[in-house]
XYZ file of C-alpha atoms in Angstrom:
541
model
C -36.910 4.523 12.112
C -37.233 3.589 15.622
C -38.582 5.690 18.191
C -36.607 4.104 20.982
C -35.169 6.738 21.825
C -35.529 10.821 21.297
C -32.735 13.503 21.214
C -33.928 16.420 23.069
C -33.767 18.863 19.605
C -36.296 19.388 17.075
C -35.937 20.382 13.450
C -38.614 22.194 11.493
C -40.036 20.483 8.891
C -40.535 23.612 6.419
C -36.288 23.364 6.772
C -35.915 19.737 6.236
C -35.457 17.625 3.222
C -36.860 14.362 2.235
C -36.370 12.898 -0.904
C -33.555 10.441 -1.231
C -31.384 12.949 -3.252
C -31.933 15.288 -0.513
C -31.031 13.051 2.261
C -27.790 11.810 0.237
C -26.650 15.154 -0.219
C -27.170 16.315 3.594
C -24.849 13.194 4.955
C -22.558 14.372 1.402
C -22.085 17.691 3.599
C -19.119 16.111 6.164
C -18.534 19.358 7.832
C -22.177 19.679 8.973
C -24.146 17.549 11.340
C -27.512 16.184 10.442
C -30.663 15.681 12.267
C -33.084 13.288 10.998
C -37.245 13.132 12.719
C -40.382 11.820 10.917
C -42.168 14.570 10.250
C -45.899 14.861 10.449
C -46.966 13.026 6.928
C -44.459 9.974 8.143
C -41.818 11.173 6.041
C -38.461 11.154 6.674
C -37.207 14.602 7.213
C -33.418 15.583 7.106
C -31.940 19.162 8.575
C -28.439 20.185 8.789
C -29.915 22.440 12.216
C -32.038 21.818 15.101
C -33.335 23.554 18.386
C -32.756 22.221 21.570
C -36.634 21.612 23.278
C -38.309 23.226 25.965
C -39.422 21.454 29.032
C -43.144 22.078 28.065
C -42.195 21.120 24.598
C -40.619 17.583 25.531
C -44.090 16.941 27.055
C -46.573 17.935 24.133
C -46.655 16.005 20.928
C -44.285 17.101 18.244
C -46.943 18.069 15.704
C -48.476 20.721 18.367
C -45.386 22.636 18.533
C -44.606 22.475 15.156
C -41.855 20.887 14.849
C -40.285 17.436 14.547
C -38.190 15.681 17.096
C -35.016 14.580 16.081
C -34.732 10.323 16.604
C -31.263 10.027 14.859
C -28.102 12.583 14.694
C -24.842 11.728 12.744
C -22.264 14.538 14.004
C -19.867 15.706 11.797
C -16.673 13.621 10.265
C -14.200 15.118 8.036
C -11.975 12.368 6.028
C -8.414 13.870 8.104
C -11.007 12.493 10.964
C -9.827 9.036 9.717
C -7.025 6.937 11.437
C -4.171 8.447 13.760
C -3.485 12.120 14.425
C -0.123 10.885 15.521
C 0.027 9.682 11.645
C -0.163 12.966 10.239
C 1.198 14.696 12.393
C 4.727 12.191 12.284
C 4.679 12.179 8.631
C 2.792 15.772 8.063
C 0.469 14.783 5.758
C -3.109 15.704 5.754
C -4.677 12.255 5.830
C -4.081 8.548 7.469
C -3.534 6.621 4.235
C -0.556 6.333 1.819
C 0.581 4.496 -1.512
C 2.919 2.349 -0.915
C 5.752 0.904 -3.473
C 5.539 -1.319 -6.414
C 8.506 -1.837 -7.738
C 10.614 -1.271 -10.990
C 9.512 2.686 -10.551
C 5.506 1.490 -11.264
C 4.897 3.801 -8.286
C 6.749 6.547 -9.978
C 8.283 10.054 -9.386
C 4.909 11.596 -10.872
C 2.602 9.292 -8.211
C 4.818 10.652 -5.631
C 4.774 14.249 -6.704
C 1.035 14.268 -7.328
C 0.067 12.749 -3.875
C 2.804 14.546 -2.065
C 1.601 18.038 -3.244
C -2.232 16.722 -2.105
C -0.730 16.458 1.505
C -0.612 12.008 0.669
C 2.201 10.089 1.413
C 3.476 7.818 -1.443
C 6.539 5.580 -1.554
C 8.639 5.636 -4.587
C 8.898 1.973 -5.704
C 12.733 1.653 -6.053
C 13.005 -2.113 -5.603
C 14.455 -3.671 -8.930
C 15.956 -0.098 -9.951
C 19.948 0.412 -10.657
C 21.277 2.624 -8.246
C 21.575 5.671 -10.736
C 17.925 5.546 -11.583
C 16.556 5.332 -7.892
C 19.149 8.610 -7.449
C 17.648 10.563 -10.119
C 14.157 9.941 -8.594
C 14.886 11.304 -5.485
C 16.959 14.780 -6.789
C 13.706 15.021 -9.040
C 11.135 14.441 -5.734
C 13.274 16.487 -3.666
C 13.229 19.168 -6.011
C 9.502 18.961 -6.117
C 8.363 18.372 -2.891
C 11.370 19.736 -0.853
C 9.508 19.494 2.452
C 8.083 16.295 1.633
C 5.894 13.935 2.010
C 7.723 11.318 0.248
C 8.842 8.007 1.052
C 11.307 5.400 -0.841
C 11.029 1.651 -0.523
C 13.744 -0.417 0.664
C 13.137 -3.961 -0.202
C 15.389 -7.154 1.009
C 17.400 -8.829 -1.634
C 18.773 -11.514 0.308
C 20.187 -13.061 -3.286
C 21.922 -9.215 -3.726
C 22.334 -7.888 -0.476
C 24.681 -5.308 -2.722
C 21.542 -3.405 -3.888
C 19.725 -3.130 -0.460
C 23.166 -1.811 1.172
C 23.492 0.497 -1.975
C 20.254 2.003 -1.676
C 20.529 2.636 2.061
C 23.933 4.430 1.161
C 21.877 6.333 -1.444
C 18.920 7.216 1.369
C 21.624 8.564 3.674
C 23.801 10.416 1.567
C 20.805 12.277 -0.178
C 18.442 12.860 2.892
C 15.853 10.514 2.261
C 14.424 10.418 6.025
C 11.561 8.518 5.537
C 11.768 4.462 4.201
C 8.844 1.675 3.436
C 10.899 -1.170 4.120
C 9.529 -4.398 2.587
C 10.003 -7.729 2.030
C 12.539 -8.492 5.231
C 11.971 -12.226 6.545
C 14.537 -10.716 9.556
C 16.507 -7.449 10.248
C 19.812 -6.894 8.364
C 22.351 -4.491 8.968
C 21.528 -2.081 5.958
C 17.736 -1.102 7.301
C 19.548 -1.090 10.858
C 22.045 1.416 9.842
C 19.356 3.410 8.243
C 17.603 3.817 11.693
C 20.434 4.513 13.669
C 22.340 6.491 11.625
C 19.015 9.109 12.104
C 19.453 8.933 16.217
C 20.440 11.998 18.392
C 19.553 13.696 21.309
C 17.517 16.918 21.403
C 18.791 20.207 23.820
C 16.480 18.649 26.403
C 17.748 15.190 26.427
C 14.825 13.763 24.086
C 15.532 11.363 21.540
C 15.156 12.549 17.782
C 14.392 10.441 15.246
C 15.562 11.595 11.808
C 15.369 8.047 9.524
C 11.941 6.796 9.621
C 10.825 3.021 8.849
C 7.432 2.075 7.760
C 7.932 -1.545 7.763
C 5.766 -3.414 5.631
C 4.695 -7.220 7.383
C 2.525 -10.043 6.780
C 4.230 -12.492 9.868
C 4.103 -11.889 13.111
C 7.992 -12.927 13.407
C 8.669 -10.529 11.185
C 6.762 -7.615 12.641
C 8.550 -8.250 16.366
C 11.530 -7.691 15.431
C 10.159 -4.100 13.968
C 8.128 -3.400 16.985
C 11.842 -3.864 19.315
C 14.930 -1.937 19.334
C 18.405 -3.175 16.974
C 20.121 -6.292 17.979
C 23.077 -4.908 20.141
C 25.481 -7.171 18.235
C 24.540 -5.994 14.796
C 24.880 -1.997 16.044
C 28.485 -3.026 18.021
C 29.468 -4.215 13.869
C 27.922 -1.071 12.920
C 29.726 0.707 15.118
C 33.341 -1.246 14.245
C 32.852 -0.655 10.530
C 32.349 3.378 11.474
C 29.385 3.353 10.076
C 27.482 5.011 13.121
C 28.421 6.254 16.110
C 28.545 4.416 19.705
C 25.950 7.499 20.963
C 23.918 6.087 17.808
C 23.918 2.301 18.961
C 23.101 3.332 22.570
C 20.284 5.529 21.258
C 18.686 2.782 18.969
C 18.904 0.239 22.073
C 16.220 2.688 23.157
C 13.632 2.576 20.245
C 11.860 0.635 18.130
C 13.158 -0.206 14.809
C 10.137 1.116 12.900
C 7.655 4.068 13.810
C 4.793 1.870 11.834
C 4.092 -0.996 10.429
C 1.928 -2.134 7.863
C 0.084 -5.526 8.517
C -0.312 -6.272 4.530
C -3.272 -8.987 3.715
C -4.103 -10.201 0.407
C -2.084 -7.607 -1.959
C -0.358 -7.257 -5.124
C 3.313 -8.269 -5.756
C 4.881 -10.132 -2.861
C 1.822 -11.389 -0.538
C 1.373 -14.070 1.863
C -2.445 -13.701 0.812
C -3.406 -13.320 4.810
C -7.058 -12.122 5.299
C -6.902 -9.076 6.711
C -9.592 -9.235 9.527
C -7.395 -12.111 10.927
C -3.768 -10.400 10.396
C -4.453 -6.412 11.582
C -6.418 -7.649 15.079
C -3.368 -10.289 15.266
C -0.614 -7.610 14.840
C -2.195 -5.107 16.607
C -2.335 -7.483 19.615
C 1.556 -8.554 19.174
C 2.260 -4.268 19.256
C -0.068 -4.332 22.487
C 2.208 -6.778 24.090
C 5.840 -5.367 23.033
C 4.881 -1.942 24.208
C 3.756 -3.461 27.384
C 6.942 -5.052 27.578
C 9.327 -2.155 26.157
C 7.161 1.174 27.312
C 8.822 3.007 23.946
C 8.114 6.750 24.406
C 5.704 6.855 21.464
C 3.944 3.131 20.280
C 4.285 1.735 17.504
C 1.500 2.719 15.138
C 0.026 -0.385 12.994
C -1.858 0.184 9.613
C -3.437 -2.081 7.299
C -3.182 -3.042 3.373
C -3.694 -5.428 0.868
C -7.382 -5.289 -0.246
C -8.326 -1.919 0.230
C -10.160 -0.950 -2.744
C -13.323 0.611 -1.897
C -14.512 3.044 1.024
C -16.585 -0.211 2.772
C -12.641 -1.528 2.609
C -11.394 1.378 3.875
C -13.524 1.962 7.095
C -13.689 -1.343 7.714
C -9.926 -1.217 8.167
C -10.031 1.895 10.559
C -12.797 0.164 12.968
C -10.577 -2.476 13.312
C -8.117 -0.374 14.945
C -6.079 0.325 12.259
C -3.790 3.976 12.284
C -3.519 4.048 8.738
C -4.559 2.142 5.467
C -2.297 1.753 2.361
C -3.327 1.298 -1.126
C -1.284 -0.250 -3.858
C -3.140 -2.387 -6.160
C -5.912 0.494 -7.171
C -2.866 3.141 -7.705
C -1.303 1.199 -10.877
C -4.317 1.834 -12.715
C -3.883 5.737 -12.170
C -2.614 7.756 -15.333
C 0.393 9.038 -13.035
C 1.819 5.700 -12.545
C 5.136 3.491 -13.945
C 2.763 1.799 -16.164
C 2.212 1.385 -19.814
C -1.163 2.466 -21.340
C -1.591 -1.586 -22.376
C -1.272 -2.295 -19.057
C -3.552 -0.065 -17.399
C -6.375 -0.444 -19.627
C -5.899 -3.782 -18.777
C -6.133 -3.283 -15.398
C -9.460 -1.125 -15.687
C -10.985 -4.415 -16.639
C -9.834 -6.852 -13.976
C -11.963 -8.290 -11.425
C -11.467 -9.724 -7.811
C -10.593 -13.422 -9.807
C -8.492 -12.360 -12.708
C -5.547 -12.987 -10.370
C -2.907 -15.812 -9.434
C 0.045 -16.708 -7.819
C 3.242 -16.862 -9.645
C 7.053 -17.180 -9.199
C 9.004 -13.657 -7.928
C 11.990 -12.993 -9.757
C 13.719 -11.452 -6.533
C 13.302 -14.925 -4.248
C 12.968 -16.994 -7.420
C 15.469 -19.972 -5.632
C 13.644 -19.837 -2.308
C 10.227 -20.433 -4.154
C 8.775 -17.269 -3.210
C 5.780 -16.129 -5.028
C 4.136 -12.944 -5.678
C 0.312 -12.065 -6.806
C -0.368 -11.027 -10.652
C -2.819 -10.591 -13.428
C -3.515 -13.421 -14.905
C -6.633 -11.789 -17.576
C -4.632 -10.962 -20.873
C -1.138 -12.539 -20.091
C 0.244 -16.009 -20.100
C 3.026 -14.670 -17.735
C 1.722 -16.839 -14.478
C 1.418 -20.408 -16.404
C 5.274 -19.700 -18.196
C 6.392 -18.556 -14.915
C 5.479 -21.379 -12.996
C 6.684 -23.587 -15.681
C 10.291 -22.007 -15.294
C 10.154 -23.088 -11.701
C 8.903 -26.698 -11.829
C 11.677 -27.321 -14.501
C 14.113 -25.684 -11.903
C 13.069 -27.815 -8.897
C 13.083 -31.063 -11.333
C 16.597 -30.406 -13.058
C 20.458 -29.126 -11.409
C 21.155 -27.595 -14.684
C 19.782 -26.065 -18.280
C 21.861 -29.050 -19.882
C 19.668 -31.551 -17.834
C 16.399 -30.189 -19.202
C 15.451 -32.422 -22.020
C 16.036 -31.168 -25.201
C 12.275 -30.709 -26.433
C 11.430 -28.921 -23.347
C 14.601 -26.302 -24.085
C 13.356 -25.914 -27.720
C 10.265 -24.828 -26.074
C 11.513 -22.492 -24.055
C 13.630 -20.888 -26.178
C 10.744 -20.889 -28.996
C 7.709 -19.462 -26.583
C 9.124 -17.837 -23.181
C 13.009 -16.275 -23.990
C 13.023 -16.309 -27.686
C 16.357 -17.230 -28.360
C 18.930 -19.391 -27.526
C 19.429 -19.828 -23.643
C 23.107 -19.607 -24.658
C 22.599 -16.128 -25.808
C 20.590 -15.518 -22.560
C 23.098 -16.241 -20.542
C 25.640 -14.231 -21.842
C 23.059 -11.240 -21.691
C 22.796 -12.042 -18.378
C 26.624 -12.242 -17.508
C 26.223 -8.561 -18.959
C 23.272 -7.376 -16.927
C 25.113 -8.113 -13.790
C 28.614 -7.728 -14.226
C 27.022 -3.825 -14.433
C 24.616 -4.685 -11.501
C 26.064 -6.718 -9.114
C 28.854 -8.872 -10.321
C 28.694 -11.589 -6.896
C 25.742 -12.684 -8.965
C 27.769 -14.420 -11.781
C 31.052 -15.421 -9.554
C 28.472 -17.214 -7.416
C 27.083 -19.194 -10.455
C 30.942 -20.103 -11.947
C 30.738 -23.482 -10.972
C 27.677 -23.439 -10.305
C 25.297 -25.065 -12.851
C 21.938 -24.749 -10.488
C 22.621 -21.353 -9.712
C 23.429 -20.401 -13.394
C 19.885 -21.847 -14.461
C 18.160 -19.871 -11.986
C 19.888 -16.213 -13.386
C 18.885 -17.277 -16.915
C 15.149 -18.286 -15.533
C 15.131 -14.742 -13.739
C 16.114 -12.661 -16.958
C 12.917 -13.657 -17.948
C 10.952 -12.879 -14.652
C 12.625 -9.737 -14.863
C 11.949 -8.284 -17.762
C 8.502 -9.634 -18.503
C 7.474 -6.839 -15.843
C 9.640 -4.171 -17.442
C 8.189 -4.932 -20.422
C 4.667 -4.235 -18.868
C 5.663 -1.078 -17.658
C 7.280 0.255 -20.949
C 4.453 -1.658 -23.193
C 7.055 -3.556 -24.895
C 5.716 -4.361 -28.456
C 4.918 -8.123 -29.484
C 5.569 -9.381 -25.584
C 1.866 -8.150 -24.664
C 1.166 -12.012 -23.608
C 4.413 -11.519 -21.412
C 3.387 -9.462 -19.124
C 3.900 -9.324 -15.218
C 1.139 -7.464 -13.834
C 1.366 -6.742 -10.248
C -2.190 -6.657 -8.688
C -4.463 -8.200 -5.738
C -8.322 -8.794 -5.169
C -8.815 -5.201 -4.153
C -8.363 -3.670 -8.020
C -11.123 -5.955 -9.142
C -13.126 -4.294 -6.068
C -12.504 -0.922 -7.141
C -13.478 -1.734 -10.531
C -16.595 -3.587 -9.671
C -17.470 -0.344 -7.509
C -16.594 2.446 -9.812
C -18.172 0.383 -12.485
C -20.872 2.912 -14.508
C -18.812 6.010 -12.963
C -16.406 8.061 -15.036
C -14.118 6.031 -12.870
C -14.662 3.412 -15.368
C -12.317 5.177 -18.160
C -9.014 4.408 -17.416
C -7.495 7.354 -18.807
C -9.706 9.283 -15.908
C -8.207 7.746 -13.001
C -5.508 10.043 -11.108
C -4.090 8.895 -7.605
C -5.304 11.797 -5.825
C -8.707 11.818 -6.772
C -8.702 7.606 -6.083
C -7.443 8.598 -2.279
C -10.279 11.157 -1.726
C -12.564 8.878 -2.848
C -11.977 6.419 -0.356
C -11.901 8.578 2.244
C -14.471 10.701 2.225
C -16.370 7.360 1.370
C -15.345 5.858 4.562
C -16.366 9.531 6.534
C -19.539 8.840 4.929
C -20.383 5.562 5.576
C -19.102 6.212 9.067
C -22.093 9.004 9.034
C -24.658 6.227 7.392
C -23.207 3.573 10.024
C -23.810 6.086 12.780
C -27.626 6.017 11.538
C -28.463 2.649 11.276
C -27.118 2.463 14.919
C -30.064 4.453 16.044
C -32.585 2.353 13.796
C -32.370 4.654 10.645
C -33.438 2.097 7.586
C -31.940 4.181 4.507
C -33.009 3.313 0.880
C -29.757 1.612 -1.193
C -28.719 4.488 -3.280
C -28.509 6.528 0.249
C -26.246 4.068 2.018
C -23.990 2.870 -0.657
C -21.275 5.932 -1.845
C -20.412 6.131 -5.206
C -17.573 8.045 -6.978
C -20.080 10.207 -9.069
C -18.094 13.555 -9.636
C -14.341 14.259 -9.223
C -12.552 15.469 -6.208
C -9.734 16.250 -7.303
């Protein structure tokens, strides 16, 4: 420890601790401050209190007056410590971190109710839900957490803009005043709406904001049109349709169209697999600038996700700046989530390479691709097969005939025929533009058929669909094989032990500690390995 320097307390060593245990258990203590002096024998001694020195005894040797001086403090940090006040406070939860959406209900009405009631905020994943199942999870969160915290994702489905604008009408009509909004390559007028049609005007003139938007970016493009107000000429249509009012459009002219956004790096599901100590500085610098420009009345706040799987993760993300971190990847794993018991034992095993890019069934024609398991299923290899025979043929006719027979013997089967016409089914109930836009259409039809198949194959992981085990779509990203590879040899390592809230408390009071342990080595503290490494050795929660 280096003697550079000297605080001007002492601790006494017949008080102080030594062994490693010891000192791991003092820093353990977040609500207490720690001293840390050599003592006489050259051991490192540890105190949770200290006396401030004399004059005469700043001047004698430390052994004389019998006691140590202190050459290294770490003050105290509490995990709500973490991130932006201004977080909590907007959203009233307890901590700077939430769980943000995977889709098809894998972050589920029991994820949401067991973070919510933990003072977490967790978005419900309602992308690739029918309208009447995304309704029933929010009149069963609502019941449960009636003053919240709870979000619901709104994802963009620019090839059925019908479900986006149905589950906006859905947010409004039921109260649902808080949104993750995902997936946008631009604004539309459904997550537009949703802001404004939150807007008034306080009795003191201030501007309220009821509908709040946690957009989720991995572009800077993307993120500036969050970080300004609406276009005025999608609010004036707004406004024509009746669908706000003209006090509304004037009021969102005024603020931003998100209160945060999430710079997402390397995740699960859709990804642009950016590394996250290039992306958060990046956005953070493009919200710098727009505020400069636009002087909103409260600032944008900018978080970080994708690859946040461990406490290291974690506070790396908050020195960076960030206001908040999001998990995703780490949460499918948890016994409360949308996901079979195949699956998540599955996902217990993964490491940081057991993952690939494949095909997303959402953006399937626009060659969008999304991160997945690839350990266990042959989902990413037939996946990406479906869309080099779409980009080589115009139609399923074209597709030469042994090719078919494959498909229909190893990915669908069945006959693509009957495919099809189960598809005609699924979305004359869904969204019947979908098949009028493929009468005629012989590209177009191919691409439905190709996306039953996307579609299901992660339904079928969710449910654990018997016999299509090699079928599934497993949503995941580098920072589940983290997790695992730091919880490995922890009761952590059970799958069937892993519950959300006890993952999130983890991380954070991890990062408070190796903030603590950071603090330390600072001030020339050398700490043995098993003192300045956390580990998730008992439950928190």
């Amino acid at each position: 420890m280096s003697t550079a320097f000297k605080w001007p307390w002492a601790i006494d060593p017949a008080l102080s601790v030594s062994s490693d245990a010891d000192i791991k258990a003092a820093l353990l203590a977040l609500d207490k401050p720690v001293y840390m002096a050599r003592l006489p024998g050259s051991e490192l001694g540890v105190s949770h209190a200290a006396v401030e020195l004399s004059v005469s005894d700043k001047k004698r040797e430390p052994a004389k007056t019998g006691s140590a001086q202190v050459s290294a403090f770490a003050a105290p940090f509490a995990a709500t410590e973490l991130g932006s006040e201004d977080f909590r406070r907007c959203h009233g939860v307890k901590y700077a971190y939430y769980a943000g959406a995977m889709a098809n209900g894998i972050a589920s009405e029991e994820l949401v109710i067991a973070l919510g009631k933990a003072g977490i905020l967790c978005s419900f994943g309602a992308a690739g839900l029918v309208p009447a199942r995304v309704e029933a999870a929010i009149k069963r969160i609502q019941a449960e957490l009636p003053k919240g915290p709870y979000a619901f994702n709104l994802i963009h489905s620019p090839s059925e803009p019908a479900l986006e604008q149905g589950a906006v009408e859905l947010y409004l009509k039921h109260g649902v005043h808080t949104v993750e909004a995902s997936a946008f390559l631009a604004l539309t007028p459904h997550i537009v709406r949703y802001r404004a049609a939150g807007l008034s005007r306080d009795r003191d003139g201030n501007i309220v904001i009821k509908n709040k938007v946690i957009a989720k970016i991995s572009r800077t493009e993307v993120a500036s049109h969050f970080m300004k107000s609406a276009p005025k000429k999608m609010l004036d249509a707004l406004v024509a349709d009746g669908h706000i009012s003209s006090e509304q459009a004037e009021l969102a002219l005024l603020v931003p169209m998100a209160d945060d956004i999430t710079a997402e790096a390397d995740s699960g599901g859709h990804t642009d697999n950016r590394p996250l100590v290039t992306l958060l500085p990046t956005i953070l610098a493009l919200r710098d600038e727009l505020q400069a420009q636009h002087a909103f009345a409260t600032p944008i706040r900018v978080g970080a996700g994708g690859g946040i799987g461990t406490p290291d993760a974690a506070l790396a993300a908050f020195n960076m700046g960030a206001d908040f971190i999001v998990t995703g990847s780490i949460n499918q794993a948890c016994i409360e989530a949308g996901a079979s018991e195949h699956t998540r034992k599955l996902l217990a095993t993964t490491e940081m390479a057991d993952v690939t890019m494949a095909p997303a069934a959402d953006m399937f024609e626009m060659g969008v691709k999304l991160q997945v398991v690839k350990r266990g299923t042959l989902f990413p290899m037939r996946a990406n097969k479906l869309y080099e025979l779409y980009s080589r043929y115009d139609s399923i006719e074209a597709i030469p005939a042994d090719e078919r027979a494959k498909l229909e013997a190893q990915v669908f089967r069945a006959s693509l025929d009957d495919i099809w016409q189960g598809t005609v089914a699924h979305f004359m109930a869904r969204d019947p533009s979908q098949i009028q836009r493929a009468e005629g259409n012989p590209k177009r039809k191919m691409a439905l058929i190709f996306r039953w198949y996307l579609g299901l194959s992660s339904r079928w992981s969710n449910t654990g669909e018997t016999g299509r085990e090699m079928d599934y779509q497993i949503w995941a990203g580098p920072a589940l094989g983290a997790f695992n590879g730091w919880s490995k040899g922890t009761y952590l390592d059970d799958y069937r032990e892993r519950r959300a809230v006890d993952l999130a408390l983890h991380l954070l009071s991890g990062a408070a500690y190796l903030h603590r342990v950071n603090a330390l080595k600072a001030q020339g503290v050398v700490l043995p390995a098993s003192v300045a490494r956390y580990r998730p050795l008992e439950r928190l929660a």
